[in-house]
mmCIF file of C-alpha atoms in Angstrom:
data_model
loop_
_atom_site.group_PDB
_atom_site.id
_atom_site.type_symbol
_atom_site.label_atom_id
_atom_site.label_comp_id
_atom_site.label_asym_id
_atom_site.label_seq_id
_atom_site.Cartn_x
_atom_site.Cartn_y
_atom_site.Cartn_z
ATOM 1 C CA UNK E 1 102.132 -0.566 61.305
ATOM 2 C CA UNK E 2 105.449 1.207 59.861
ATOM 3 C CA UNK E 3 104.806 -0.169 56.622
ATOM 4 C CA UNK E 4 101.173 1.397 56.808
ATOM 5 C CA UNK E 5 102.865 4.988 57.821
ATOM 6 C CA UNK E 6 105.163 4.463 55.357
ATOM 7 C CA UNK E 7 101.734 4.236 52.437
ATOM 8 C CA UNK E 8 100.268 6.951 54.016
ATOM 9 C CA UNK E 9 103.052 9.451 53.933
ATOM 10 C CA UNK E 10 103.779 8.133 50.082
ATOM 11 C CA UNK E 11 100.290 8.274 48.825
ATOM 12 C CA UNK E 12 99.708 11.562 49.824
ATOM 13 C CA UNK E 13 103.018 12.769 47.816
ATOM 14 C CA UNK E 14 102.141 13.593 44.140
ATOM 15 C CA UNK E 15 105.787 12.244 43.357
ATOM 16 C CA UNK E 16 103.913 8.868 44.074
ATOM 17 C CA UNK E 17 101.552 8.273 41.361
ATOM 18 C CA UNK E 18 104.013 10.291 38.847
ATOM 19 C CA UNK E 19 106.692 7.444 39.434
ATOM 20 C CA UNK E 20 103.976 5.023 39.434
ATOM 21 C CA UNK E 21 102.276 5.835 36.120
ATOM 22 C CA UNK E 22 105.765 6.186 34.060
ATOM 23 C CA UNK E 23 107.169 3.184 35.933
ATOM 24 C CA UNK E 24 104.321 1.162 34.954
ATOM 25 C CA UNK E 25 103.547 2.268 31.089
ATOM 26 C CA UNK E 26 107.383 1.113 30.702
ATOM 27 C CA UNK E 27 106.445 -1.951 31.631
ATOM 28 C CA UNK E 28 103.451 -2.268 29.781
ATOM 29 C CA UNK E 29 105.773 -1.508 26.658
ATOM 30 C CA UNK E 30 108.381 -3.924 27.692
ATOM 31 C CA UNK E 31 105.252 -6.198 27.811
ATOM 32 C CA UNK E 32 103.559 -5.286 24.245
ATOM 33 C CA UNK E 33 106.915 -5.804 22.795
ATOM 34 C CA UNK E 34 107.664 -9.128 24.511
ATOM 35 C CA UNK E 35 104.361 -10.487 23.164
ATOM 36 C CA UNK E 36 105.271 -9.333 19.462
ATOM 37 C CA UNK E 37 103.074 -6.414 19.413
ATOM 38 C CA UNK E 38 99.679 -8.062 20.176
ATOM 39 C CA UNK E 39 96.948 -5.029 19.587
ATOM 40 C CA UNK E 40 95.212 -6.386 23.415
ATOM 41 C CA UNK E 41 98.556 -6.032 24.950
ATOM 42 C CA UNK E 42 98.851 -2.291 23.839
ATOM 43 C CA UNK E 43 100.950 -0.193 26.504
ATOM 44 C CA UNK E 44 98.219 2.746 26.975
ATOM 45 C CA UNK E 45 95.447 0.056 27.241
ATOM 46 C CA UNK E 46 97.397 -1.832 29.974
ATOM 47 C CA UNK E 47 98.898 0.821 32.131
ATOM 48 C CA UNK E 48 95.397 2.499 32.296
ATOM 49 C CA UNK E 49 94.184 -0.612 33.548
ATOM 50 C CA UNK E 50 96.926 -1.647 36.023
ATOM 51 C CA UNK E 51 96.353 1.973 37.592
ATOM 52 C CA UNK E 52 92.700 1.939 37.824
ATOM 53 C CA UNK E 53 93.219 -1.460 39.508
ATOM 54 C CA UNK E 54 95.788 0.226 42.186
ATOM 55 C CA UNK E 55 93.632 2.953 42.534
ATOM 56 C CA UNK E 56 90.455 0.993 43.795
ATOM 57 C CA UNK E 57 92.627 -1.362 45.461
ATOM 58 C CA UNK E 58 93.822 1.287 47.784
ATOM 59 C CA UNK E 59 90.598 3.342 48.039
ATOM 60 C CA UNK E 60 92.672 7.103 46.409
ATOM 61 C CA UNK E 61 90.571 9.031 44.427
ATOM 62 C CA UNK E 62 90.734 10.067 41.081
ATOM 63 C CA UNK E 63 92.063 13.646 41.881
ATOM 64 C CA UNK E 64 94.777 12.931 44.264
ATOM 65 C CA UNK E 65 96.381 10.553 41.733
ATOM 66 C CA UNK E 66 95.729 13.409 39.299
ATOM 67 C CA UNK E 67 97.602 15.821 41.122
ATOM 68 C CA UNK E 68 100.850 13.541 40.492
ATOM 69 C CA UNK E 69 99.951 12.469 37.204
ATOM 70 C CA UNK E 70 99.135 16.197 36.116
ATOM 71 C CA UNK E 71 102.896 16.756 35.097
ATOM 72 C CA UNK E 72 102.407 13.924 32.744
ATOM 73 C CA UNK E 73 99.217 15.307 31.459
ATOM 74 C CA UNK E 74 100.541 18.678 31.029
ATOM 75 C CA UNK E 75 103.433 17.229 28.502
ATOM 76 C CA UNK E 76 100.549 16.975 25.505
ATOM 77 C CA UNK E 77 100.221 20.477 24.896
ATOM 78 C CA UNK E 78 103.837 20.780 24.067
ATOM 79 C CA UNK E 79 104.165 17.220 22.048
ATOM 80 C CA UNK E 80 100.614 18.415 20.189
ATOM 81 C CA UNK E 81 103.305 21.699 19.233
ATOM 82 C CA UNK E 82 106.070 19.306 18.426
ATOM 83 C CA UNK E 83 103.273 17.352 15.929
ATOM 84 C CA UNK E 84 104.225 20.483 13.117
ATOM 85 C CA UNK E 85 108.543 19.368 13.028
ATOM 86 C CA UNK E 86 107.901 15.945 11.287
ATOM 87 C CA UNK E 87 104.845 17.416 8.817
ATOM 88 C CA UNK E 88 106.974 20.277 7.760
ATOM 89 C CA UNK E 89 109.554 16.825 6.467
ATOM 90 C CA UNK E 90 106.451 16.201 4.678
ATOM 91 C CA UNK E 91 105.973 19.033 3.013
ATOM 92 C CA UNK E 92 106.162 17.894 -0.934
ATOM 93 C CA UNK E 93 103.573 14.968 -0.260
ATOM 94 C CA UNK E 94 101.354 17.322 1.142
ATOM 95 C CA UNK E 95 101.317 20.029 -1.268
ATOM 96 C CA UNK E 96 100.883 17.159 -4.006
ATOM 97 C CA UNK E 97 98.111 15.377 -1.692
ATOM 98 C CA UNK E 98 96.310 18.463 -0.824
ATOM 99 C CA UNK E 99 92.825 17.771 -3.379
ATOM 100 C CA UNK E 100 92.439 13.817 -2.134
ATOM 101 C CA UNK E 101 93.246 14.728 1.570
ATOM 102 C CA UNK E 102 90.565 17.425 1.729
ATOM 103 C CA UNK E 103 88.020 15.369 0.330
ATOM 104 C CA UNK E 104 89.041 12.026 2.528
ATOM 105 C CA UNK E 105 88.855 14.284 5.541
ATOM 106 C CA UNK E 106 85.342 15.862 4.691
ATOM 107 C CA UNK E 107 84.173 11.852 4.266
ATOM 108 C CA UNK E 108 85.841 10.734 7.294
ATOM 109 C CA UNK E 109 84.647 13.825 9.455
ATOM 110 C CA UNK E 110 81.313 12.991 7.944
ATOM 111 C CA UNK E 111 81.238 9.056 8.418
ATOM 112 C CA UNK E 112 82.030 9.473 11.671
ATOM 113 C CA UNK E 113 79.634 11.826 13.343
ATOM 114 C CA UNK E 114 76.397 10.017 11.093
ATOM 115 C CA UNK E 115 77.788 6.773 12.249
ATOM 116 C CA UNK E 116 77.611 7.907 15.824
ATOM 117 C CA UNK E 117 73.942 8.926 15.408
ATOM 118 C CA UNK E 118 72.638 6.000 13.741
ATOM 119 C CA UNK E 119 74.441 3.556 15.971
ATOM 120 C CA UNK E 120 72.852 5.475 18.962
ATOM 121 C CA UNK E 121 69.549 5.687 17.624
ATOM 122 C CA UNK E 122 69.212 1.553 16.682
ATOM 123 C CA UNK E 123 70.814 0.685 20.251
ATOM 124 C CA UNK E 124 68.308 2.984 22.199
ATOM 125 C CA UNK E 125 71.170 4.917 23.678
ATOM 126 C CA UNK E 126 69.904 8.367 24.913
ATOM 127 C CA UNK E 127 70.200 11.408 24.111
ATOM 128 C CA UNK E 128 72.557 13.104 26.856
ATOM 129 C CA UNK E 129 75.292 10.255 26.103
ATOM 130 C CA UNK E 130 74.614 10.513 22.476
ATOM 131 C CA UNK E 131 75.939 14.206 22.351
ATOM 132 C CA UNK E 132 78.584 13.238 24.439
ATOM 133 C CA UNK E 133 79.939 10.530 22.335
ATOM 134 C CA UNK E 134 79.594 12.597 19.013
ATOM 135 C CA UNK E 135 83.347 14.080 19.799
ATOM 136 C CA UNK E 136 84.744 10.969 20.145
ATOM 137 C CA UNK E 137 87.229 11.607 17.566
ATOM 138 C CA UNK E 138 88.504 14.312 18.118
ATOM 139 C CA UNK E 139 91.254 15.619 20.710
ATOM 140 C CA UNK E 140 90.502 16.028 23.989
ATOM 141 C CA UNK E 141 90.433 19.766 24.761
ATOM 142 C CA UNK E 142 88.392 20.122 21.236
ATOM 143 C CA UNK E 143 86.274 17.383 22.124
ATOM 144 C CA UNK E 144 85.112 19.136 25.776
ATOM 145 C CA UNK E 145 84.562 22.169 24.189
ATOM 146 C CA UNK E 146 82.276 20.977 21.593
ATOM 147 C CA UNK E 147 81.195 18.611 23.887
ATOM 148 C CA UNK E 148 79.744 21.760 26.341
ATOM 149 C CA UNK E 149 78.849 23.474 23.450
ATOM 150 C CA UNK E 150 76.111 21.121 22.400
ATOM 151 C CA UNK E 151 74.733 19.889 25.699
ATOM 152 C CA UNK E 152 76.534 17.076 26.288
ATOM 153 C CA UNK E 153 78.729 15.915 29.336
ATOM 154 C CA UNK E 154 82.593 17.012 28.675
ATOM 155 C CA UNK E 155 83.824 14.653 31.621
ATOM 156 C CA UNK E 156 81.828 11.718 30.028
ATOM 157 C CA UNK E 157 83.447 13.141 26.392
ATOM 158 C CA UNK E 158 87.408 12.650 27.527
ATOM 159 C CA UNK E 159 86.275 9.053 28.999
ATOM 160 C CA UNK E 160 85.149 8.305 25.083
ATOM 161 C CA UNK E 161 87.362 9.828 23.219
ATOM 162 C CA UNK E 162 90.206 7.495 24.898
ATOM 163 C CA UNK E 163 88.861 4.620 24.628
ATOM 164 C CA UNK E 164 88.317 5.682 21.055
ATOM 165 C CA UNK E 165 91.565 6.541 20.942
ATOM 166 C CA UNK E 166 93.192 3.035 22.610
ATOM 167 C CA UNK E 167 90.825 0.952 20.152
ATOM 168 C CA UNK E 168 91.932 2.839 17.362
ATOM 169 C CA UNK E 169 95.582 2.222 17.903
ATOM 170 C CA UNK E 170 94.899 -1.154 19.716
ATOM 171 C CA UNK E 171 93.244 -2.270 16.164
ATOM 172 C CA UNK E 172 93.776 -0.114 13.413
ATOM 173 C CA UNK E 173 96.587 -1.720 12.343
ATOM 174 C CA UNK E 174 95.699 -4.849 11.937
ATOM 175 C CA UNK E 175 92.391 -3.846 10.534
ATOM 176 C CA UNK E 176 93.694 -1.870 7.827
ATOM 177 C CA UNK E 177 95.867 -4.924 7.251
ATOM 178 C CA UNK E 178 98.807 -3.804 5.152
ATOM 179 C CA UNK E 179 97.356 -0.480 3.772
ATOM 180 C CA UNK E 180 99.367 1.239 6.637
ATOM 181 C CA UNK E 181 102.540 0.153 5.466
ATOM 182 C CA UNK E 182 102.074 0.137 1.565
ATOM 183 C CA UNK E 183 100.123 3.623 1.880
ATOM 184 C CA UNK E 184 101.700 4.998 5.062
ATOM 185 C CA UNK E 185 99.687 8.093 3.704
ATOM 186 C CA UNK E 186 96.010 7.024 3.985
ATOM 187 C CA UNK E 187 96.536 4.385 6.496
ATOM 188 C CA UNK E 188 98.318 7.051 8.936
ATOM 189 C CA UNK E 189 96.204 10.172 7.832
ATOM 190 C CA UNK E 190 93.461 7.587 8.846
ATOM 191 C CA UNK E 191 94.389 6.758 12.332
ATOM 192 C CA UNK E 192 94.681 10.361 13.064
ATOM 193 C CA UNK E 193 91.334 11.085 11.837
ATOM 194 C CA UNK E 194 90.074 8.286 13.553
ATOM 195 C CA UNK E 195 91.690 8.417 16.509
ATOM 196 C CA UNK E 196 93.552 11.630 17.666
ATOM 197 C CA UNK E 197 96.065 11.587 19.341
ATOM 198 C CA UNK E 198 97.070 8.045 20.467
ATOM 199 C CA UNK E 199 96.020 6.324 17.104
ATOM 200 C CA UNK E 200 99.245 9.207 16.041
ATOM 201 C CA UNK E 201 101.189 7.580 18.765
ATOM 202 C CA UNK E 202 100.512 4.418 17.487
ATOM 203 C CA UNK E 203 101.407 5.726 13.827
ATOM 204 C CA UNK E 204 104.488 6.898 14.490
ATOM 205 C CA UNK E 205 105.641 3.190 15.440
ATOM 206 C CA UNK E 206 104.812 1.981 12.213
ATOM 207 C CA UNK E 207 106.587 4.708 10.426
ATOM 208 C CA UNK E 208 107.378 8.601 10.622
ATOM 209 C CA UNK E 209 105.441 9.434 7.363
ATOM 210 C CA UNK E 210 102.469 7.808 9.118
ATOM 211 C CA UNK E 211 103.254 9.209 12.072
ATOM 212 C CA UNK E 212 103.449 12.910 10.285
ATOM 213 C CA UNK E 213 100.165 12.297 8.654
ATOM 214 C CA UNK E 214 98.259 11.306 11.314
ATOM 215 C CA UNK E 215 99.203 14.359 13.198
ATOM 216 C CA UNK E 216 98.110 15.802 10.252
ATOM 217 C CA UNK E 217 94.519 14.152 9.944
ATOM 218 C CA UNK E 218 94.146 14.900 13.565
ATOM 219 C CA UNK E 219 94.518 18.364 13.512
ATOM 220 C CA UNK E 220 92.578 18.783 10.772
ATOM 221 C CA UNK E 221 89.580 16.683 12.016
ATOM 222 C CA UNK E 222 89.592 18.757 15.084
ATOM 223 C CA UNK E 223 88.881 22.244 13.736
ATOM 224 C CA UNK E 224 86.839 20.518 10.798
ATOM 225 C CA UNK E 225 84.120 18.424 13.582
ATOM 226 C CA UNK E 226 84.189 21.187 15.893
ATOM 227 C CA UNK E 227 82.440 22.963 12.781
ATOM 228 C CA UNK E 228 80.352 20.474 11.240
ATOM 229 C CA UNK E 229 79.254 18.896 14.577
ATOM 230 C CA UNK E 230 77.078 21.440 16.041
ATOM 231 C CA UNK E 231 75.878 21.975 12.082
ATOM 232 C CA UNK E 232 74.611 18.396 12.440
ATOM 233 C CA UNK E 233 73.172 18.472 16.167
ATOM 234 C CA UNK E 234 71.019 21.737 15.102
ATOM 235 C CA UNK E 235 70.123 19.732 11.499
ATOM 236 C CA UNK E 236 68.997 16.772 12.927
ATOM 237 C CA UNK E 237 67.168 18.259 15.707
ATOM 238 C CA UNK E 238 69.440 16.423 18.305
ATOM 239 C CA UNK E 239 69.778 19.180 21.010
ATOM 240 C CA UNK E 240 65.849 18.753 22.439
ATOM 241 C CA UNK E 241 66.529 14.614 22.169
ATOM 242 C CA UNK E 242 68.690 15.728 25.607
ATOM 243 C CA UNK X 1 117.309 21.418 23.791
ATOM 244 C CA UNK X 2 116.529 24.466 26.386
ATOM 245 C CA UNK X 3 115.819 26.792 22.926
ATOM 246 C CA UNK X 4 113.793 23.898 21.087
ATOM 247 C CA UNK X 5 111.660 23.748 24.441
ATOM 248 C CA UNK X 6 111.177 27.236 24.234
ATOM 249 C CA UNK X 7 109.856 27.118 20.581
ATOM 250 C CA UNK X 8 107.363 24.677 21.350
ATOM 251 C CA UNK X 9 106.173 26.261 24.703
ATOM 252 C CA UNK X 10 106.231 29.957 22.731
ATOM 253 C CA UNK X 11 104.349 28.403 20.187
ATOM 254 C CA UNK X 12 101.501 26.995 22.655
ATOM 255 C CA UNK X 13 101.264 30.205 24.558
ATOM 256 C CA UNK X 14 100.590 32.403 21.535
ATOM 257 C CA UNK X 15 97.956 29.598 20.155
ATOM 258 C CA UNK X 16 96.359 29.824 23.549
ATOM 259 C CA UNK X 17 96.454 33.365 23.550
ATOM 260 C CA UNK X 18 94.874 33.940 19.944
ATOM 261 C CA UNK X 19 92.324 31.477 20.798
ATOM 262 C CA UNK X 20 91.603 33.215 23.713
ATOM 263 C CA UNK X 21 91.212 36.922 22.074
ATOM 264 C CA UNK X 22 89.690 35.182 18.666
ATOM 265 C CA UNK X 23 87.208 33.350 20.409
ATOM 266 C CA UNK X 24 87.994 30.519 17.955
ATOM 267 C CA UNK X 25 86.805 26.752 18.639
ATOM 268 C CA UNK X 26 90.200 25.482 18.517
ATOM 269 C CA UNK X 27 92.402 24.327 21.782
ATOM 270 C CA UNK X 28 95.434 26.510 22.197
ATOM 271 C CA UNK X 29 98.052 23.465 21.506
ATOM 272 C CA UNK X 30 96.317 22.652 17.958
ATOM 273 C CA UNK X 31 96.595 26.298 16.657
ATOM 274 C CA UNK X 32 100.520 26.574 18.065
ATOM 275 C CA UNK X 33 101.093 23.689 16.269
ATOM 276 C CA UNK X 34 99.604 25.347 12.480
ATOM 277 C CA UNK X 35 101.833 28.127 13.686
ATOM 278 C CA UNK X 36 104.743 25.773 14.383
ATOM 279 C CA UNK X 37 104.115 24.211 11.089
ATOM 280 C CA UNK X 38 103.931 27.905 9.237
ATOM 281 C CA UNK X 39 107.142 29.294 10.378
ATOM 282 C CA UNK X 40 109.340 26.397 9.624
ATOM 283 C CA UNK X 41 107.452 25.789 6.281
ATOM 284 C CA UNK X 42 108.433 29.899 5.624
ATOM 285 C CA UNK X 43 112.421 29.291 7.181
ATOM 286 C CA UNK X 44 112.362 26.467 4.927
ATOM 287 C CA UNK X 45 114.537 24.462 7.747
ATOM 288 C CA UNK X 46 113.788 22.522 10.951
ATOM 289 C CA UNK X 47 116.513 23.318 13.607
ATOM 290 C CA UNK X 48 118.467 20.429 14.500
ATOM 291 C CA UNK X 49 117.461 21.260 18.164
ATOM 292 C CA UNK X 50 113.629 21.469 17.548
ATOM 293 C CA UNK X 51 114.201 18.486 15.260
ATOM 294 C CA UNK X 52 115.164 15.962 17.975
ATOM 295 C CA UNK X 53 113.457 17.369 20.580
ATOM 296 C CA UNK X 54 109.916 16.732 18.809
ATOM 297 C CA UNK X 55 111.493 13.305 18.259
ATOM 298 C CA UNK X 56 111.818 12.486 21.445
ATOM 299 C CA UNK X 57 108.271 13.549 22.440
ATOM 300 C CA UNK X 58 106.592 12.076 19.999
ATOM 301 C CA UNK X 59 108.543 9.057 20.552
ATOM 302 C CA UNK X 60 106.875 9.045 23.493
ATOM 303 C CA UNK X 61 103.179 10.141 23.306
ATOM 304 C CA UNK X 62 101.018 7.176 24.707
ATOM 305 C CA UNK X 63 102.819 7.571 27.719
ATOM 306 C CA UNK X 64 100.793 11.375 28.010
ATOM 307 C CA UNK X 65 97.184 9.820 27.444
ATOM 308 C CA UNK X 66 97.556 7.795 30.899
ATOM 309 C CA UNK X 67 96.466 10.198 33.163
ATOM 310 C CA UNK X 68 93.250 11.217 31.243
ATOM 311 C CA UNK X 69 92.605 7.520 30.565
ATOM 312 C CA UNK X 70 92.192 6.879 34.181
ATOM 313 C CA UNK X 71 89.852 9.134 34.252
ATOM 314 C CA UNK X 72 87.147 6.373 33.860
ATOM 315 C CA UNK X 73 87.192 5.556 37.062
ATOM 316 C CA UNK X 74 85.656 8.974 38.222
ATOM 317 C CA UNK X 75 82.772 8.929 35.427
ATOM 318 C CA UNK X 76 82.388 4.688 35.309
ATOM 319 C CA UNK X 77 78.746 5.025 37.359
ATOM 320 C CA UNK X 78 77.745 7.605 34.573
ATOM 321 C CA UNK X 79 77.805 4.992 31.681
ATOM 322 C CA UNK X 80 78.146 1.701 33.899
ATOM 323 C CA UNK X 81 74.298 1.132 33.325
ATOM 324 C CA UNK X 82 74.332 1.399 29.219
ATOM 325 C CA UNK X 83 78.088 0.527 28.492
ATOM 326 C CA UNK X 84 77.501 -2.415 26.915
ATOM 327 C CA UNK X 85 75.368 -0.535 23.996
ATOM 328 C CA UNK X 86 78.123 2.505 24.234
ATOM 329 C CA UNK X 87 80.778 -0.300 23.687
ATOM 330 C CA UNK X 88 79.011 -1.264 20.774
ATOM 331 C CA UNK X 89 79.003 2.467 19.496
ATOM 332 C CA UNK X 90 82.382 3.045 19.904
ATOM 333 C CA UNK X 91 83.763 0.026 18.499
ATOM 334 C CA UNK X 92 81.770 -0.021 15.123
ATOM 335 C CA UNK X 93 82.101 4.039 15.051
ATOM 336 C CA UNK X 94 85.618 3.927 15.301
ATOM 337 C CA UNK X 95 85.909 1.140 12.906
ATOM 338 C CA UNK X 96 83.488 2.697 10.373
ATOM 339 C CA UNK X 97 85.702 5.903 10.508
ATOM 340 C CA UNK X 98 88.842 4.308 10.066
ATOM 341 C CA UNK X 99 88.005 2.282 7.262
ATOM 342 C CA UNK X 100 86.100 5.195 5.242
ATOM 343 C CA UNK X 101 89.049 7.440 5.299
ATOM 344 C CA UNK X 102 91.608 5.102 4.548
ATOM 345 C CA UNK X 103 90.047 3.676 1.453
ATOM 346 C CA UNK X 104 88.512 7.143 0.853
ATOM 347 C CA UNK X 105 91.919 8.347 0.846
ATOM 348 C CA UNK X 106 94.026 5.155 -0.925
ATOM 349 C CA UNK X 107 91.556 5.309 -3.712
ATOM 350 C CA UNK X 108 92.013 9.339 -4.361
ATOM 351 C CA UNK X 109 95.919 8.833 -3.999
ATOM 352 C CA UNK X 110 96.241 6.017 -6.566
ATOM 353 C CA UNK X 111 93.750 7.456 -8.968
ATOM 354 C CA UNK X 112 96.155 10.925 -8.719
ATOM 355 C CA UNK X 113 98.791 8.938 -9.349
ATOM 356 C CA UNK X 114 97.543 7.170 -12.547
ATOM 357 C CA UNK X 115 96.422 10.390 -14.134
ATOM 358 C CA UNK X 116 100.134 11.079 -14.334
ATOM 359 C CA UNK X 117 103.049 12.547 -12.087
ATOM 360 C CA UNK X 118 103.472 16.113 -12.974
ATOM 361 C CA UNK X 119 107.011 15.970 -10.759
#
């Protein structure tokens, strides 16, 4: 009975769940890097799925472990600041890289909104979910407002664009094969396009160049999508498929 | 480190703040951060401060996707009846992307690079 009082005082302290959630992504790195790096063992994928576990375990709801984890959470707006220190190091690559990175963002931007429609149209999926997953690319608070924009579900949006975001850094890597680390250019400026904000993350552990130029493709790819996105819904006719 | 965290939280509350008045379709964070990136380009110099602060972050920047990741659980009955078609989606979206822009990308670079260095 103690040890139940003891819970209940605990789980209704946000200083709970914030302990829990860095606690337990350090050991989910501890793990990734005991297993040599293997892409399923990757830290965001685990600790996300060690919590969610907890959390039904013990019945709490979504927003009360939210109210600890919000200090966590709040952290990105800074770090997405902090993104401009190591492309400013970059500086000379970029003003020499300016003509090929415009156009590889334009194609990449492009490939992955037409992508999104065609898959969804040859699986059946419809059309509410399909103009929630067309953001999936892009970072989060972009993503929800685009995602509201068109008629889609901006709760459903976040919920894509990580898991985007975790399969892009889970298996970029390996599935660019050693194009990140001869070209940490195009193989970094890709996982940023591809996947925001953690494929960066992931970057920046190959190398900082990558790291710098995913930040890079990921701010880009942001203000370009939220553009061409609603371009494409109202194109395609997309917004009465809803 | 207390003036570095001050840059970067300065730097956020203006981008939110233009957004704001602008109306532009940009999160706050994303235009402090092409503000950021414009005044240190102009001083020509990153502050030692500001330089391993942003190191430290960024060191760091899975662990800030965690909370917002767990936010499947609230929205899992949403998708839980399609999600093996939306898996499908995302995986071969994602992968699509990620190839197109790299090669994209490689290919441009290299072919640059051939037609001569000019520094």
């Amino acid at each position: 009975m103690r040890l139940n009082a003891i819970w209940v005082y605990l789980a209704s302290q946000p200083l709970l769940w914030l302990a829990l959630t860095v606690t337990l992504f350090w050991l989910a790195r501890r793990l990734y890097l005991a297993v040599g790096g293997l892409a399923l063992c990757n830290p965001v994928l685990v600790s996300i799925a060690a919590i969610v576990c907890l959390l039904l375990l013990t019945g709490t709801g979504y927003q009360t472990y939210f109210d600890g984890a919000q200090f966590i959470h709040f952290l990105l707006g800074p770090a997405t600041v902090a993104l401009a220190v190591p492309l400013v190091q970059q500086l000379p690559v970029l003003r020499r890289s300016l003509a090929p990175l415009s156009v590889a963002l334009l194609v990449g931007a492009l490939a992955g909104i037409l992508s999104t429609v065609a898959l969804c149209w040859l699986l059946g999926v419809d059309g509410r979910t399909l103009l929630s997953l067309l953001p999936r690319s892009i970072t989060t608070p972009i993503a929800m407002g685009v995602s509201d924009q068109i008629g889609g579900s901006a709760e459903l949006t976040v919920v894509f664009v990580v898991i985007t975001g975790v399969l892009g850094a889970a298996f970029g890597v390996p599935l660019l094969g050693r194009l990140v680390r001869s070209d940490p250019v195009a193989g970094g400026f890709a996982l940023g396009v591809t996947a925001h904000g953690i494929g960066t993350a992931r970057a920046f552990e190959v190398n900082e160049q990558a790291g710098a130029f995913a930040g890079l493709g990921m701010g880009l790819n942001g203000a370009l999508t939220a553009v061409l996105i609603p371009l494409v819904v109202w194109a395609l006719g997309l917004q009465g498929a809803a | 480190m207390v003036g570095a965290i001050a840059t970067l939280l300065l730097m956020q509350l203006a981008g939110t703040l233009l957004v704001q008045f602008l109306r532009l379709p940009l999160p706050g964070p994303v235009l402090g951060m092409f503000l950021l990136f414009a005044w240190l380009a102009w001083r020509r110099q990153v502050p030692e401060a500001l330089s391993r602060t942003a190191q430290t972050l960024l060191e760091n920047l899975s662990l800030l996707f965690v909370p917002a990741g767990v936010g499947i659980v609230a929205h899992w009955h949403e998708v839980a009846g399609q999600a093996g078609r939306i898996t499908v989606v995302l995986v071969l979206g994602a992968a699509i992307t990620l190839v197109t822009t790299a090669w994209t990308l490689h290919w441009l670079l290299a072919r640059a690079r051939a037609r001569g260095p000019r520094d």
